[in-house]
């Protein structure tokens, strides 16, 4: 199951008491600000969650898997996400609980 922007807006509506329209606008504004910061070359740090970082990749040789033909992969800028310690700890704690369940139990 994936978490969507609509799911986040619904949570704001139910738990914070915003109208559905206000909740949707806040979620859209949040992601617009995050995108705008990355587009302008800024790193985005979310305390307790993680960092979105920009990396410039150089041009490199690639290969068409069907034909084996060499094709250059152009230089580009990519966004990476590195989770913070708090998020990693919560994920590991959850993964540990899942690993302890006997087979067939959900």
C-alpha angles and dihedrals in degrees: 000000000000128000110232134194087250089056091052091049090049091053090051089050094050102037105031099034098237119147115259090250093051092047092051091048092051092050092047091048092049093053092042090055092047091050094045092052092051092045089055091052099256124139113236117220120189110189113234092009114058149263133285108210134185121228128186113219121203124230110273139178116267136179134225102236093211099050103019088231115152113242125177115241106220124236112265145165117246135189119230130186124217115189119228125240094258093052092045090051092051092048092048091048090052092045089051091055091049091050091053095057115103116245114276094024118113 
